[in-house]
Coordinates of C-alpha atoms in Angstrom, one line a residue:
M1148 CA 79.1 102.3 85.6
V1149 CA 78.2 101.3 89.1
S1150 CA 76.3 98.7 91.0
A1151 CA 72.8 97.9 89.6
S1152 CA 71.4 99.5 92.8
H1153 CA 68.8 102.2 92.9
E1154 CA 71.3 105.2 92.3
A1155 CA 70.3 108.0 90.3
L1156 CA 73.3 108.3 87.9
P1157 CA 74.2 112.0 87.2
T1158 CA 75.0 112.7 83.6
Y1159 CA 78.3 114.9 83.3
R1160 CA 78.5 117.6 80.3
L1161 CA 81.8 117.1 78.2
G1162 CA 83.4 120.2 79.8
W1163 CA 83.2 118.6 83.2
Q1164 CA 84.3 115.2 82.1
L1165 CA 87.2 116.7 80.4
F1166 CA 87.9 118.7 83.9
A1167 CA 87.8 115.2 85.7
A1168 CA 90.1 113.6 83.3
L1169 CA 92.5 116.2 83.5
L1170 CA 92.3 116.7 87.4
S1171 CA 93.0 112.6 87.7
A1172 CA 96.1 113.2 85.2
L1173 CA 97.4 116.0 87.5
L1174 CA 97.0 114.1 90.7
L1175 CA 98.5 110.9 89.3
G1176 CA 101.2 112.5 87.4
C1177 CA 102.4 114.4 90.8
S1178 CA 102.1 111.4 92.5
Q1179 CA 105.7 110.5 91.4
P1180 CA 108.9 112.5 91.9
L1181 CA 108.5 115.8 89.9
V1182 CA 111.7 117.9 89.1
I1183 CA 111.6 121.1 87.6
E1184 CA 115.1 122.4 86.9
A1185 CA 113.7 125.9 87.3
F1186 CA 112.9 125.2 90.9
G1187 CA 116.1 123.0 91.7
D1188 CA 117.4 119.7 91.1
T1189 CA 115.3 117.6 93.5
P1190 CA 111.9 116.7 93.7
I1191 CA 109.1 119.0 94.6
N1192 CA 107.8 117.5 97.7
H1193 CA 107.2 120.5 100.2
P1194 CA 104.0 119.7 102.1
L1195 CA 102.4 122.8 100.7
F1196 CA 102.7 121.6 97.2
S1197 CA 101.0 118.2 98.3
R1198 CA 98.5 119.9 100.2
A1199 CA 97.4 122.3 97.7
L1200 CA 97.0 119.6 95.1
A1201 CA 94.9 117.5 97.7
L1202 CA 92.6 120.6 98.5
L1203 CA 92.3 121.0 94.6
A1204 CA 91.1 117.3 94.2
A1205 CA 88.8 117.8 97.0
A1206 CA 87.2 120.9 95.7
G1207 CA 87.1 119.2 92.2
I1208 CA 85.3 115.9 93.8
F1209 CA 83.0 118.3 95.6
C1210 CA 81.9 120.0 92.3
L1211 CA 81.4 116.3 90.8
V1212 CA 79.4 114.4 93.0
A1213 CA 75.7 114.5 93.1
R1214 CA 73.9 116.7 95.9
Q1215 CA 73.2 114.1 97.9
A1216 CA 76.8 113.1 98.6
K1217 CA 78.1 117.0 99.0
R1218 CA 78.0 116.5 102.8
T1219 CA 80.2 113.5 102.5
A1220 CA 82.5 115.0 99.8
L1221 CA 83.0 117.9 102.5
L1222 CA 84.9 115.4 104.8
L1223 CA 87.7 115.2 102.0
L1224 CA 88.8 119.0 102.9
P1225 CA 90.0 118.0 106.4
L1226 CA 91.7 115.0 105.1
A1227 CA 93.3 116.7 102.1
L1228 CA 95.2 118.9 104.7
C1229 CA 96.7 115.7 105.9
I1230 CA 98.1 114.8 103.1
Y1231 CA 102.0 115.6 103.6
N1232 CA 103.6 113.5 100.9
V1233 CA 102.8 113.7 97.2
G1234 CA 102.6 109.7 97.0
L1235 CA 99.4 109.8 99.0
L1236 CA 98.0 111.7 96.1
A1237 CA 97.8 108.2 94.2
F1238 CA 94.9 107.4 96.6
V1239 CA 92.6 109.8 95.3
G1240 CA 94.0 110.1 91.7
Y1241 CA 91.3 108.1 90.1
V1242 CA 88.3 109.1 91.9
P1243 CA 87.7 112.0 89.6
L1244 CA 87.8 109.8 86.6
L1245 CA 85.7 107.1 88.4
L1246 CA 83.1 109.7 89.0
V1247 CA 82.5 110.6 85.4
C1248 CA 82.9 107.4 84.1
R1249 CA 80.0 105.7 85.9
G1250 CA 76.8 105.2 83.8
N1251 CA 79.0 105.9 80.7
N1252 CA 79.3 103.4 77.8
P1253 CA 82.8 101.6 77.5
R1254 CA 83.8 103.4 74.5
R1255 CA 83.5 106.8 76.3
C1256 CA 85.0 105.3 79.4
F1257 CA 88.0 104.2 77.3
A1258 CA 88.2 108.0 75.8
L1259 CA 88.3 109.5 79.2
G1260 CA 90.7 106.9 80.6
M1261 CA 93.0 107.4 77.6
L1262 CA 92.9 111.3 78.3
A1263 CA 93.7 111.0 82.0
A1264 CA 96.5 108.5 81.5
T1265 CA 98.0 110.2 78.6
G1266 CA 98.2 113.5 80.8
Q1267 CA 99.5 111.2 83.6
F1268 CA 102.4 109.8 81.7
V1269 CA 103.2 113.2 80.0
L1270 CA 103.9 114.5 83.6
V1271 CA 105.7 111.5 84.4
A1272 CA 107.8 111.2 81.4
Y1273 CA 108.3 114.6 80.3
W1274 CA 112.1 113.9 80.7
V1275 CA 111.9 112.2 77.0
V1276 CA 112.1 115.4 75.4
V1277 CA 115.0 116.1 77.6
A1278 CA 116.8 113.0 76.3
M1279 CA 115.9 113.4 72.6
H1280 CA 116.0 117.2 72.3
M1281 CA 118.9 118.5 74.8
I1282 CA 120.8 115.6 74.6
A1283 CA 120.4 113.6 71.2
G1284 CA 119.6 117.0 69.1
I1285 CA 116.3 115.9 67.9
A1286 CA 113.9 118.8 66.9
L1287 CA 111.7 119.9 69.8
W1288 CA 108.5 119.6 68.1
L1289 CA 109.4 115.9 67.0
S1290 CA 110.5 115.3 70.6
A1291 CA 107.3 116.8 72.0
A1292 CA 105.1 114.3 69.3
L1293 CA 106.9 111.3 70.3
L1294 CA 106.4 112.1 73.8
L1295 CA 103.0 112.3 73.2
L1296 CA 102.8 109.0 71.3
M1297 CA 104.8 107.2 74.1
A1298 CA 102.4 108.4 76.8
A1299 CA 99.5 107.4 74.6
V1300 CA 100.9 104.1 74.2
M1301 CA 101.4 103.8 78.1
A1302 CA 98.0 104.9 78.7
L1303 CA 96.3 102.2 76.9
H1304 CA 96.2 100.0 80.2
T1305 CA 94.2 102.7 82.0
A1306 CA 91.9 103.1 79.3
T1307 CA 91.3 99.6 78.6
A1308 CA 90.8 99.1 82.3
M1309 CA 87.9 101.7 82.6
A1310 CA 86.4 100.1 79.4
V1311 CA 86.5 96.8 80.6
A1312 CA 84.9 97.7 84.2
A1313 CA 82.0 99.5 82.1
K1314 CA 81.4 96.4 80.2
L1315 CA 81.4 94.1 83.0
Q1316 CA 79.1 96.5 84.9
R1317 CA 76.6 96.6 82.0
A1318 CA 76.9 92.8 81.7
F1319 CA 76.8 91.6 85.2
C1320 CA 75.7 94.9 87.1
W1321 CA 78.9 94.6 89.3
P1322 CA 80.1 97.6 91.4
L1323 CA 82.7 99.5 89.8
W1324 CA 84.5 100.0 93.2
L1325 CA 85.1 96.4 93.3
T1326 CA 86.1 95.3 89.8
F1327 CA 88.3 98.3 89.2
A1328 CA 91.1 97.2 91.5
P1329 CA 91.7 93.7 89.8
I1330 CA 91.4 95.1 86.3
L1331 CA 93.9 97.8 86.9
C1332 CA 96.2 95.5 88.3
C1333 CA 95.9 92.9 85.4
L1334 CA 96.5 95.8 82.8
D1335 CA 99.4 97.2 84.5
F1336 CA 100.8 93.8 85.1
L1337 CA 100.5 93.0 81.3
R1338 CA 102.4 96.4 80.4
N1339 CA 105.5 94.7 82.3
W1340 CA 105.5 92.2 79.6
F1341 CA 104.2 93.5 76.4
L1342 CA 104.8 96.1 73.7
F1343 CA 108.4 96.8 73.0
D1344 CA 109.4 93.9 75.5
G1345 CA 107.6 95.7 78.2
F1346 CA 107.7 99.2 79.6
P1347 CA 106.4 99.4 83.2
W1348 CA 107.9 102.8 84.0
G1349 CA 105.6 105.2 86.1
S1350 CA 103.1 102.6 87.5
I1351 CA 101.0 104.0 90.1
G1352 CA 102.6 101.4 92.7
Y1353 CA 106.0 103.3 92.7
S1354 CA 104.0 106.4 94.0
L1355 CA 104.3 104.4 97.5
A1356 CA 108.2 104.3 97.3
S1357 CA 108.3 107.4 99.3
L1358 CA 105.8 106.1 102.0
P1359 CA 108.0 103.6 104.1
L1360 CA 105.1 102.4 106.1
L1361 CA 102.9 101.6 103.2
L1362 CA 105.8 100.5 100.9
Q1363 CA 106.5 97.4 103.0
S1364 CA 103.6 95.5 101.7
A1365 CA 105.5 95.0 98.5
S1366 CA 107.7 92.2 100.3
L1367 CA 104.3 90.2 100.2
V1368 CA 102.6 91.3 96.8
G1369 CA 105.1 93.0 94.8
V1370 CA 104.6 96.5 93.0
Y1371 CA 101.6 95.3 91.2
G1372 CA 100.0 94.3 94.4
L1373 CA 100.5 97.8 95.5
V1374 CA 98.5 98.9 92.2
F1375 CA 95.8 96.7 93.3
Y1376 CA 96.0 98.2 96.9
V1377 CA 95.9 102.1 95.6
A1378 CA 93.2 101.0 93.1
L1379 CA 91.0 99.4 96.0
V1380 CA 91.4 102.6 98.1
N1381 CA 90.4 104.9 95.4
G1382 CA 87.2 102.4 94.7
C1383 CA 86.3 102.5 98.2
I1384 CA 86.3 106.4 98.3
F1385 CA 84.4 106.3 95.2
S1386 CA 81.8 104.2 96.5
Q1387 CA 81.7 106.4 99.8
L1388 CA 80.7 109.4 97.4
T1389 CA 78.2 107.6 95.4
A1390 CA 76.5 104.7 97.4
T1391 CA 72.8 105.7 98.1
T1392 CA 72.3 103.1 100.7
F1393 CA 73.8 102.6 104.1
A1394 CA 74.5 99.1 103.5
N1395 CA 76.5 99.9 100.4
K1396 CA 78.5 102.8 102.3
K1397 CA 79.0 100.3 105.3
R1398 CA 80.6 97.5 103.2
S1399 CA 82.9 99.9 101.4
M1400 CA 83.9 101.8 104.5
A1401 CA 84.7 98.2 106.3
L1402 CA 86.7 97.1 103.3
L1403 CA 88.5 100.6 103.2
L1404 CA 89.4 100.6 106.9
G1405 CA 90.3 96.9 107.0
I1406 CA 92.8 97.0 104.1
N1407 CA 94.4 100.3 105.3
A1408 CA 94.8 98.5 108.8
A1409 CA 96.4 95.6 107.7
V1410 CA 98.8 97.4 105.3
V1411 CA 99.7 99.7 108.2
M1412 CA 100.3 97.1 111.1
W1413 CA 102.3 95.2 108.4
G1414 CA 104.4 98.2 107.8
S1415 CA 104.9 99.0 111.2
Y1416 CA 106.0 95.5 112.2
R1417 CA 108.4 95.1 109.4
L1418 CA 109.9 98.6 109.9
H1419 CA 110.5 97.9 113.8
S1420 CA 111.7 94.4 113.1
P1421 CA 115.8 94.0 113.0
I1422 CA 117.2 93.2 109.5
S1423 CA 118.8 89.7 110.4
Q1424 CA 122.2 90.1 108.4
Q1425 CA 124.9 87.3 108.1
Q1426 CA 127.9 89.5 107.2
T1427 CA 128.7 92.8 105.5
V1428 CA 130.7 94.0 102.5
R1429 CA 132.5 97.3 102.1
V1430 CA 131.4 98.6 99.0
A1431 CA 132.4 101.8 96.8
M1432 CA 130.2 103.0 94.4
L1433 CA 131.9 105.2 91.8
Q1434 CA 130.2 108.2 90.2
G1435 CA 132.4 109.5 87.5
N1436 CA 129.9 112.4 86.3
I1437 CA 131.0 111.9 82.5
E1438 CA 128.7 114.3 80.4
Q1439 CA 126.5 112.3 77.6
F1440 CA 128.2 114.4 74.8
I1441 CA 131.6 113.1 76.3
K1442 CA 130.6 109.6 76.3
N1443 CA 128.9 109.8 73.0
R1444 CA 132.8 110.7 71.9
S1445 CA 134.6 108.4 74.1
H1446 CA 136.9 107.2 71.9
H1447 CA 138.5 110.8 71.9
H1448 CA 138.1 111.1 75.5
S1449 CA 139.1 107.6 76.7
R1450 CA 142.3 108.4 78.6
D1451 CA 140.3 111.4 80.7
I1452 CA 137.5 109.0 81.4
L1453 CA 139.8 106.2 82.6
R1454 CA 141.9 108.3 84.4
T1455 CA 138.6 109.9 86.4
Y1456 CA 137.6 106.2 87.4
I1457 CA 141.1 105.1 88.5
A1458 CA 141.4 108.5 90.7
L1459 CA 137.9 107.6 92.3
E1460 CA 139.2 103.9 92.9
Q1461 CA 142.1 105.3 94.6
Q1462 CA 139.7 107.2 97.2
A1463 CA 137.8 104.0 97.5
I1464 CA 140.9 102.0 98.5
K1465 CA 142.0 104.4 101.1
Q1466 CA 138.6 103.8 102.6
G1467 CA 139.0 100.1 102.8
A1468 CA 136.5 99.3 99.9
Q1469 CA 136.4 95.4 99.3
L1470 CA 134.4 95.8 96.3
I1471 CA 134.2 98.6 93.8
V1472 CA 131.5 99.4 91.3
W1473 CA 131.4 101.3 88.0
P1474 CA 128.5 102.7 86.2
E1475 CA 127.0 101.2 83.1
S1476 CA 129.5 101.4 80.1
A1477 CA 131.9 103.1 82.3
L1478 CA 134.9 101.3 80.9
P1479 CA 135.9 103.1 77.5
G1480 CA 136.2 101.0 74.3
I1481 CA 134.6 97.7 72.8
Y1482 CA 136.0 94.3 74.1
R1483 CA 135.8 90.6 72.9
H1484 CA 132.9 88.8 74.3
D1485 CA 135.4 86.1 75.5
I1486 CA 137.6 88.4 77.3
N1487 CA 139.4 87.0 80.2
T1488 CA 141.5 89.9 81.8
F1489 CA 141.8 93.9 82.0
S1490 CA 145.5 93.9 82.2
F1491 CA 145.7 97.8 81.7
L1492 CA 143.6 98.2 85.1
P1493 CA 145.9 98.9 87.9
T1494 CA 146.1 96.0 90.5
I1495 CA 144.2 96.7 93.4
N1496 CA 143.3 95.0 96.8
A1497 CA 139.4 95.0 95.9
A1498 CA 137.0 93.2 93.4
R1499 CA 135.3 95.3 90.6
I1500 CA 132.2 95.1 88.9
V1501 CA 132.4 97.4 85.6
G1502 CA 130.1 98.2 83.0
V1503 CA 131.4 97.4 79.5
V1504 CA 130.4 96.8 75.8
L1505 CA 131.1 93.4 74.7
R1506 CA 131.5 92.6 71.1
G1507 CA 130.2 88.8 69.8
Q1508 CA 130.3 87.7 66.2
D1509 CA 127.1 89.7 64.7
S1510 CA 126.1 91.8 67.8
Y1511 CA 127.0 93.9 71.0
Y1512 CA 126.3 93.3 74.4
N1513 CA 125.7 95.7 77.2
A1514 CA 127.5 94.1 80.0
A1515 CA 128.9 94.1 83.4
V1516 CA 131.9 91.9 84.1
S1517 CA 133.3 90.9 87.6
I1518 CA 137.1 91.4 88.0
N1519 CA 139.2 90.0 90.7
P1520 CA 141.8 92.0 92.6
Q1521 CA 144.5 90.5 89.9
G1522 CA 142.6 92.0 86.9
Q1523 CA 141.0 88.6 85.8
V1524 CA 137.7 88.3 84.7
V1525 CA 135.5 86.0 86.9
G1526 CA 132.1 86.4 85.2
H1527 CA 129.5 88.8 83.2
S1528 CA 126.1 89.7 83.0
K1529 CA 124.4 91.1 80.1
K1530 CA 121.6 93.6 79.8
A1531 CA 118.3 91.8 79.5
H1532 CA 116.0 94.6 78.6
L1533 CA 117.2 96.7 75.8
V1534 CA 116.2 100.2 74.8
P1535 CA 113.8 100.3 72.1
F1536 CA 115.0 102.0 68.6
G1537 CA 118.6 102.5 70.2
E1538 CA 120.1 99.2 71.4
Y1539 CA 117.6 97.2 69.4
V1540 CA 114.6 97.9 67.2
P1541 CA 111.3 96.3 67.8
W1542 CA 109.8 93.6 65.6
P1543 CA 108.8 93.7 62.8
L1544 CA 110.7 97.1 62.0
A1545 CA 114.3 96.0 62.1
G1546 CA 114.6 95.4 58.5
I1547 CA 113.3 98.8 57.5
A1548 CA 115.1 100.6 60.2
R1549 CA 118.6 99.2 59.0
K1550 CA 118.1 100.1 55.8
V1551 CA 117.9 103.8 56.9
T1552 CA 120.6 103.5 59.5
P1553 CA 122.7 100.4 59.2
N1554 CA 124.2 100.2 62.6
I1555 CA 121.1 100.8 64.7
G1556 CA 120.0 98.2 66.9
R1557 CA 122.9 95.7 67.0
F1558 CA 122.9 94.7 70.7
D1559 CA 121.6 91.5 71.6
E1560 CA 119.9 90.7 75.1
A1561 CA 120.7 88.2 77.8
D1562 CA 118.8 84.8 77.4
Q1563 CA 119.6 83.8 80.9
F1564 CA 119.6 85.4 84.3
R1565 CA 122.2 84.5 86.7
P1566 CA 123.9 86.6 89.6
L1567 CA 127.3 87.9 89.1
P1568 CA 130.0 85.9 90.8
L1569 CA 132.7 87.7 92.7
L1570 CA 135.7 87.1 94.5
L1571 CA 136.8 89.3 97.3
P1572 CA 140.2 90.0 98.2
S1573 CA 139.5 87.8 101.6
S1574 CA 138.8 85.0 98.9
T1575 CA 135.2 85.0 99.8
S1576 CA 132.9 84.3 97.1
L1577 CA 129.8 86.4 96.6
L1578 CA 126.8 86.3 94.3
V1579 CA 125.4 89.7 93.2
G1580 CA 122.2 90.3 91.3
T1581 CA 123.4 93.0 88.9
T1582 CA 121.0 94.9 86.5
I1583 CA 122.1 97.2 83.9
C1584 CA 120.5 100.4 83.0
F1585 CA 116.5 100.0 83.4
D1586 CA 116.7 96.2 83.8
G1587 CA 115.7 96.5 87.4
V1588 CA 112.6 98.2 86.4
F1589 CA 111.1 94.4 85.6
P1590 CA 110.7 92.8 89.2
E1591 CA 111.0 89.2 87.6
V1592 CA 114.6 89.9 86.7
S1593 CA 115.9 90.8 90.3
R1594 CA 113.6 88.2 91.7
Q1595 CA 115.2 85.4 89.5
F1596 CA 118.7 86.6 90.6
V1597 CA 117.6 86.2 94.4
G1598 CA 116.3 82.6 93.3
S1599 CA 119.4 81.8 91.9
G1600 CA 121.3 82.8 95.4
A1601 CA 122.1 86.6 95.1
T1602 CA 122.6 87.9 98.7
L1603 CA 123.3 91.5 97.2
L1604 CA 121.5 93.4 94.3
A1605 CA 123.5 95.9 92.2
N1606 CA 122.2 98.6 89.7
I1607 CA 125.0 100.2 87.2
T1608 CA 123.2 102.8 85.0
N1609 CA 123.7 106.0 83.0
D1610 CA 121.1 108.6 83.5
A1611 CA 123.2 111.3 82.0
W1612 CA 120.4 111.2 79.0
Y1613 CA 118.1 113.0 81.1
G1614 CA 119.7 115.9 82.5
I1615 CA 118.3 117.6 85.6
S1616 CA 114.8 116.1 85.5
S1617 CA 112.5 113.6 87.0
A1618 CA 113.9 110.3 85.5
P1619 CA 117.0 109.9 87.9
Y1620 CA 114.6 110.1 91.0
Q1621 CA 111.9 107.9 89.5
H1622 CA 114.5 105.3 88.5
L1623 CA 116.0 105.1 91.9
N1624 CA 112.3 104.6 93.5
M1625 CA 112.4 101.5 91.4
Y1626 CA 115.4 99.9 93.2
V1627 CA 113.8 101.2 96.5
M1628 CA 110.8 99.0 95.5
R1629 CA 113.2 95.9 94.4
S1630 CA 115.0 96.1 98.1
V1631 CA 111.5 95.8 99.8
E1632 CA 110.1 93.3 97.5
L1633 CA 112.9 90.8 97.6
G1634 CA 114.3 91.6 101.1
R1635 CA 118.0 92.4 99.6
S1636 CA 120.2 95.6 100.0
T1637 CA 120.9 97.5 96.5
I1638 CA 123.9 99.0 95.7
R1639 CA 123.7 101.6 92.9
A1640 CA 126.5 103.2 90.6
A1641 CA 125.1 106.0 88.4
N1642 CA 127.3 107.8 86.0
T1643 CA 125.8 111.4 87.1
G1644 CA 123.9 110.2 89.9
I1645 CA 121.9 109.2 91.9
S1646 CA 124.4 106.7 93.6
A1647 CA 123.5 105.2 96.9
W1648 CA 122.8 102.1 98.8
I1649 CA 119.4 101.2 99.9
D1650 CA 118.5 98.7 102.7
A1651 CA 116.0 95.8 102.7
R1652 CA 113.2 98.1 104.2
G1653 CA 113.5 100.6 101.5
Q1654 CA 115.6 103.3 103.4
L1655 CA 118.1 105.4 101.2
H1656 CA 121.6 105.7 102.6
Q1657 CA 124.3 108.2 101.3
P1658 CA 122.5 109.4 97.9
T1659 CA 124.6 111.5 95.9
A1660 CA 123.3 114.7 94.1
L1661 CA 123.0 115.1 90.5
Y1662 CA 126.0 116.0 88.2
Q1663 CA 128.8 115.8 90.8
D1664 CA 131.7 113.3 90.8
G1665 CA 132.3 111.3 94.0
V1666 CA 132.7 107.8 96.0
V1667 CA 129.9 106.3 98.2
V1668 CA 131.6 103.8 100.6
A1669 CA 129.5 101.8 102.8
D1670 CA 129.1 98.6 105.0
V1671 CA 126.5 97.0 103.2
P1672 CA 124.5 94.0 104.7
L1673 CA 124.5 90.6 102.9
L1674 CA 121.2 89.0 103.3
S1675 CA 119.9 85.5 102.4
E1676 CA 116.1 85.8 104.1
R1677 CA 113.5 85.5 101.2
T1678 CA 110.4 87.3 101.7
L1679 CA 107.0 86.0 100.5
Y1680 CA 107.1 88.0 97.3
A1681 CA 110.6 86.5 96.5
Q1682 CA 108.9 83.0 97.2
W1683 CA 105.7 83.2 95.4
G1684 CA 106.3 86.1 92.7
D1685 CA 103.2 87.9 91.4
I1686 CA 100.4 85.6 92.3
L1687 CA 98.1 88.3 93.1
P1688 CA 98.4 90.1 89.7
M1689 CA 98.1 86.4 88.0
L1690 CA 94.7 86.0 89.8
C1691 CA 93.7 89.2 88.6
T1692 CA 94.4 88.7 85.1
L1693 CA 92.7 85.3 85.4
F1694 CA 89.7 87.2 86.8
T1695 CA 89.7 89.7 84.1
L1696 CA 90.1 87.3 81.4
I1697 CA 87.4 85.0 82.2
A1698 CA 84.9 87.9 83.2
T1699 CA 85.5 89.9 79.8
I1700 CA 85.0 86.8 77.7
L1701 CA 81.8 86.0 79.7
A1702 CA 80.6 89.6 79.4
Y1703 CA 81.3 89.6 75.6
V1704 CA 79.8 86.1 74.7
G1705 CA 76.7 86.6 77.3
W1706 CA 76.3 84.4 80.4
G1707 CA 74.5 81.0 79.6
F1708 CA 76.2 80.6 76.0
W1709 CA 76.6 77.0 76.6
R1710 CA 72.7 76.7 76.3
R1711 CA 72.6 78.3 73.0
Q1712 CA 72.3 76.2 69.8
H1713 CA 75.8 75.8 68.5
T1714 CA 76.8 73.0 65.8
A1715 CA 79.6 70.6 66.5
A1716 CA 82.2 72.3 64.3
Q1717 CA 81.5 75.7 66.1
W1718 CA 82.0 74.0 69.6
L1719 CA 85.2 72.3 68.0
L1720 CA 86.6 75.6 66.7
A1721 CA 86.0 77.4 69.8
I1722 CA 87.5 74.8 72.2
T1723 CA 90.4 74.9 69.8
A1724 CA 90.8 78.6 69.9
F1725 CA 90.6 78.6 73.6
V1726 CA 93.1 75.7 74.2
V1727 CA 95.4 77.7 71.8
A1728 CA 95.0 80.9 73.7
A1729 CA 95.8 78.8 76.9
W1730 CA 98.9 77.2 75.5
V1731 CA 100.4 80.3 74.3
I1732 CA 99.9 82.0 77.7
I1733 CA 101.1 79.1 79.5
S1734 CA 104.3 78.5 77.4
F1735 CA 105.1 81.9 77.7
Y1736 CA 105.0 81.9 81.5
L1737 CA 107.1 78.8 81.4
H1738 CA 109.8 80.1 78.8
W1739 CA 109.8 83.9 79.1
Q1740 CA 113.4 84.0 79.8
Q1741 CA 114.6 82.5 76.5
L1742 CA 111.9 84.6 74.2
S1743 CA 113.1 87.6 72.3
E1744 CA 111.1 90.6 72.2
G1745 CA 109.6 89.7 68.7
Q1746 CA 108.5 86.4 70.3
H1747 CA 106.7 88.3 72.8
T1748 CA 104.8 90.1 70.4
L1749 CA 104.3 87.4 68.5
R1750 CA 102.6 85.2 71.5
L1751 CA 100.6 88.3 72.3
V1752 CA 99.3 88.7 68.8
L1753 CA 98.5 84.9 68.7
A1754 CA 96.8 84.6 72.0
L1755 CA 94.6 87.8 71.2
L1756 CA 93.6 86.1 67.8
A1757 CA 92.7 82.9 69.3
L1758 CA 90.5 84.5 72.2
F1759 CA 88.8 86.7 69.4
V1760 CA 88.1 83.8 67.2
G1761 CA 86.7 81.7 70.2
C1762 CA 84.4 84.5 71.7
R1763 CA 83.1 85.4 68.1
V1764 CA 82.0 81.7 67.6
M1765 CA 80.6 81.2 71.0
R1766 CA 78.7 84.7 70.6
Q1767 CA 76.6 83.7 67.5

C-alpha cells in the first residue's frame, strides 16, 4: 500500500501484523488522558511514562522496517527521548499500522485497522465499564462486552480509512503517506454525525489538547483539521522509513518540516498575542459533589441537595459573584416546560444558570435555565445530543425497547441552538452558549452559539457516572479545544469535577479535584473576536470528504468509465442515483439542526444506497 515506485514491499507474518496493530493501539490509546485509580486520580503524564512508550514505539518500528531503512529507524531512538508529553505519541501512533498495511489487500488492511482502533478505544473508553458495572450495577461480563462492542463501532472509521487507502493505491498507485491524512480526516469527521447521532469521543485531534503550542491551529481548522495534521505527520514519518529514492524522502521531509514549522509559528504567534477582551464577568462555578447513587434517588434527598447548593451559593456571593453556574440537572425535581419562576430559591444579587429537568406534554428535556436575581426565568437551553439507550433509544429500536422498559428514552432533544440570555445584577444583558453534558463534544453546536452572538461559552455536566477514571479529563479536554477553536472563554460546572474556566488560548484555570465540593470564582473575559474556524467551520474536513468520496467512486468504477458502452437507461439510472445522493448530502448539511437521530440515520442509509446503485451501474 505504497506508491508505485520500485520499492520492494516486505511481507509480514501474521504475528508481526498483530504486533504492529496492538502497538498502534497502545500508542494511540495512551496519547489521551489515562487515569488508573490505583495510581491516583489524575492522568498519568510523567515524562518517564511517555518516553518509555516512545522508546517502545521506536524499538517496534525498528523491528518492522525493511533492512535498508534500519539506519533511518535508528534516528527514532534519540527522537523518542524528546517526547515529554503523552500527546506527542499520536504523531507516531499510526506508523506501525501503516508499515504492516502497505502492500496488503483492502480486506486485510480493514481487519488490521479494526484491531488497532478497537484496542485504542478500549483504552480510551474503558470508563464505560465503570459507569455500567460500578454505578449502574450491570454485570461485569456484560459491561465488558458492551465496551468491546462500542469500541468496535468507534473503530470502523480507522478500519475503513485503511481499506480505502489500500483501494486507492491499487487503483491509482497513489502513495499512502499522502492519501492517509485526508481519508482519516474524512472518516473521523463523519463519526461526528452518524451512528447514534454521532459519537466523536476520543478523536485523535484531542491528543493535542495538552500541547498548547500545537493546539492553537484549531483556531484555523478545528479539531478535525488537527486529525489531518496528526495523520499527515504519521504519513511523512512512514515515507521516511519506506521510501527507496532520495527524491521521495526529500519530498516527505520537506512536507514534514514545512507543516510543523507552520503549526509551531502560528502557535507561538497566538500564544504571545494578547487576548483583546471587552469586559469581564465574575463567575462562580458550583461543584456540589453529589454521588450518583444519591442523584438516582434525588426525590428522597432533594432537601439535602438543595441545601448543599444554596450553601455554595452563599460562598460565591461573599466573593462577589455576578453569575452563578450550577451543574447539569443539579436542581432536584421535574418542572413544567413553561415554568417562569423558581420562587423557592432564595433571592440573591446574582444571575444563575441552573441545570434542570423540564417536562413537556409527552417527553422530558435535559435543560439549562437562566434565572435573574429576582428568581424569574429569562430563558432556557435544551440538550442537543442525548445519551443513546438512556435519554433516548436510537431508531428503529424505540418501539422494541419501550415494550421491555416503558419509560426508557423519553427525553427530547433541542431542534435549535441559541445562546442562553442572561440579565446580570447591573442590568447588563449577556448571551452565553450553554452546552449540557457532552453537547460540547460536537464542535458545530458551540460554533452555532458563537455565530448567534455568544460572548461566553459554558458547560454544565454530571460526570459522576464515570467515577475516578479517564472520562472527566477527556471530557474537559474537549472544552479546551472548543475555547481555542472559537476564541471564547469557557466556564464549566461539573457535579463531581472537573470544574474550571478555560481562556481563549486553551489555558486551564483553577481546576478542581475530583469528588470534592467547592466553588470556583473568577473574573472571566467576555470576547467577541471570531477565529477563522468560527467563521468558516469545517472547510478542511469537508474538502477531505469530497476528495475521499470522488476518489473512492473512481477507484470502484474504474478510470475511464465514461468510455465504456452503457445504454441510455443505465446512464439515466446512474445519474439519478448520484443526484439523489448529492441532494441528500446537501440537504443534510443545510438542515441538520432540525433533523432527529432517526432522520440522520435514514439520510445516511439513503445516500449510501444511492451511491452504491450508481457505482454498480457504471462499473458494468
